[in-house]
Amino acid sequence: MRGDFYQKVFAREKIEIVVPEPADQDYIHEKYFAELVSGIFLPETRAGLLAIVDRMKAKIDIDAVILAGTEIPLILRGESHNGVALLDTGKIHCQAAVDRMFE
């Protein structure tokens, strides 16, 4: 979230990337390393992450969320939440690799 990799790539396509508020970034970071990387997927953590999505949708009307960690898509399963697309970067990268193999 604090890096600029996605911002640079998406900017070339004129797509703006926004990040959660600092307190929400801290929450995500803490849950990611304290729970998710250890395979702990709690319903209250899922609810907390989806609440962040809901706040961002209400405040800045986001269209999608980049699930940029390998563990985040495991807890936020699904294609969307309240009209916000959930973009699983692992799945997207794998599909792109397969597509390239058959070009």
Coordinates of C-alpha atoms in Angstrom, one line a residue:
M1 CA 0.0 0.0 0.0
R2 CA 2.9 2.3 0.7
G3 CA 4.8 1.4 -2.4
D4 CA 4.1 3.0 -5.8
F5 CA 4.3 -0.1 -8.1
Y6 CA 0.6 -0.2 -8.7
Q7 CA 0.2 3.6 -9.0
K8 CA 2.9 3.7 -11.7
V9 CA 1.5 0.8 -13.7
F10 CA -2.1 1.9 -13.5
A11 CA -1.3 5.6 -14.2
R12 CA -0.2 4.6 -17.7
E13 CA -3.7 3.5 -18.3
K14 CA -5.2 6.7 -16.7
I15 CA -6.5 4.7 -13.7
E16 CA -6.2 6.3 -10.3
I17 CA -5.1 4.2 -7.4
V18 CA -6.1 5.2 -3.9
V19 CA -5.1 3.6 -0.6
P20 CA -6.9 3.2 2.7
E21 CA -6.6 5.8 5.4
P22 CA -3.4 5.4 7.5
A23 CA -5.3 3.8 10.5
D24 CA -6.9 1.3 8.0
Q25 CA -3.5 0.6 6.5
D26 CA -2.2 -0.2 10.0
Y27 CA -5.1 -2.5 10.7
I28 CA -4.5 -4.4 7.4
H29 CA -0.8 -4.6 8.0
E30 CA -1.2 -5.9 11.5
K31 CA -3.9 -8.5 10.6
Y32 CA -1.9 -9.6 7.6
F33 CA 1.3 -10.4 9.6
A34 CA -0.2 -11.4 12.9
E35 CA -2.9 -13.6 11.5
L36 CA -3.2 -14.2 7.8
V37 CA 0.4 -15.3 7.0
S38 CA 0.1 -17.8 9.8
G39 CA -3.1 -19.2 8.3
I40 CA -5.5 -17.7 10.8
F41 CA -8.6 -16.5 9.1
L42 CA -11.0 -15.0 11.6
P43 CA -14.6 -13.9 10.8
E44 CA -14.0 -10.6 12.7
T45 CA -10.9 -9.9 10.6
R46 CA -12.9 -10.5 7.4
A47 CA -15.6 -8.2 8.7
G48 CA -13.0 -5.6 9.5
L49 CA -11.4 -5.8 6.1
L50 CA -14.8 -5.5 4.4
A51 CA -15.7 -2.5 6.6
I52 CA -12.6 -0.8 5.1
V53 CA -13.9 -1.6 1.6
D54 CA -17.3 -0.2 2.6
R55 CA -15.8 3.0 4.0
M56 CA -13.7 3.6 0.9
K57 CA -16.8 3.0 -1.3
A58 CA -18.9 5.5 0.7
K59 CA -16.1 8.1 0.9
I60 CA -14.5 8.0 -2.5
D61 CA -16.8 5.6 -4.5
I62 CA -14.1 3.1 -5.4
D63 CA -14.8 0.6 -8.2
A64 CA -12.4 -2.2 -7.2
V65 CA -9.9 -3.3 -4.5
I66 CA -6.6 -4.8 -5.4
L67 CA -6.0 -7.8 -3.2
A68 CA -2.3 -7.6 -3.5
G69 CA -1.2 -10.2 -0.9
T70 CA -1.4 -13.9 -1.3
E71 CA -3.3 -14.3 1.9
I72 CA -5.8 -11.5 1.4
P73 CA -7.8 -13.3 -1.3
L74 CA -8.1 -16.3 1.0
I75 CA -10.1 -14.3 3.6
L76 CA -11.9 -12.0 1.1
R77 CA -13.2 -14.7 -1.2
G78 CA -15.5 -13.7 -4.0
E79 CA -15.6 -11.6 -7.1
S80 CA -17.1 -8.5 -5.5
H81 CA -18.4 -7.0 -2.3
N82 CA -21.3 -4.4 -2.3
G83 CA -20.6 -3.6 -5.9
V84 CA -16.8 -3.3 -5.5
A85 CA -14.8 -5.8 -7.5
L86 CA -12.2 -7.8 -5.5
L87 CA -9.2 -8.2 -7.8
D88 CA -7.1 -11.2 -6.8
T89 CA -3.7 -10.4 -8.1
G90 CA -2.4 -13.9 -7.8
K91 CA -5.3 -15.3 -9.9
I92 CA -4.9 -12.4 -12.4
H93 CA -1.2 -13.1 -12.8
C94 CA -1.7 -16.8 -13.2
Q95 CA -4.4 -16.3 -15.8
A96 CA -2.2 -13.8 -17.7
A97 CA 0.7 -16.4 -17.7
V98 CA -1.6 -19.1 -19.1
D99 CA -3.0 -16.7 -21.7
R100 CA 0.5 -15.8 -22.8
M101 CA 1.4 -19.5 -23.3
F102 CA -1.4 -19.8 -25.8
E103 CA -0.8 -16.6 -27.9

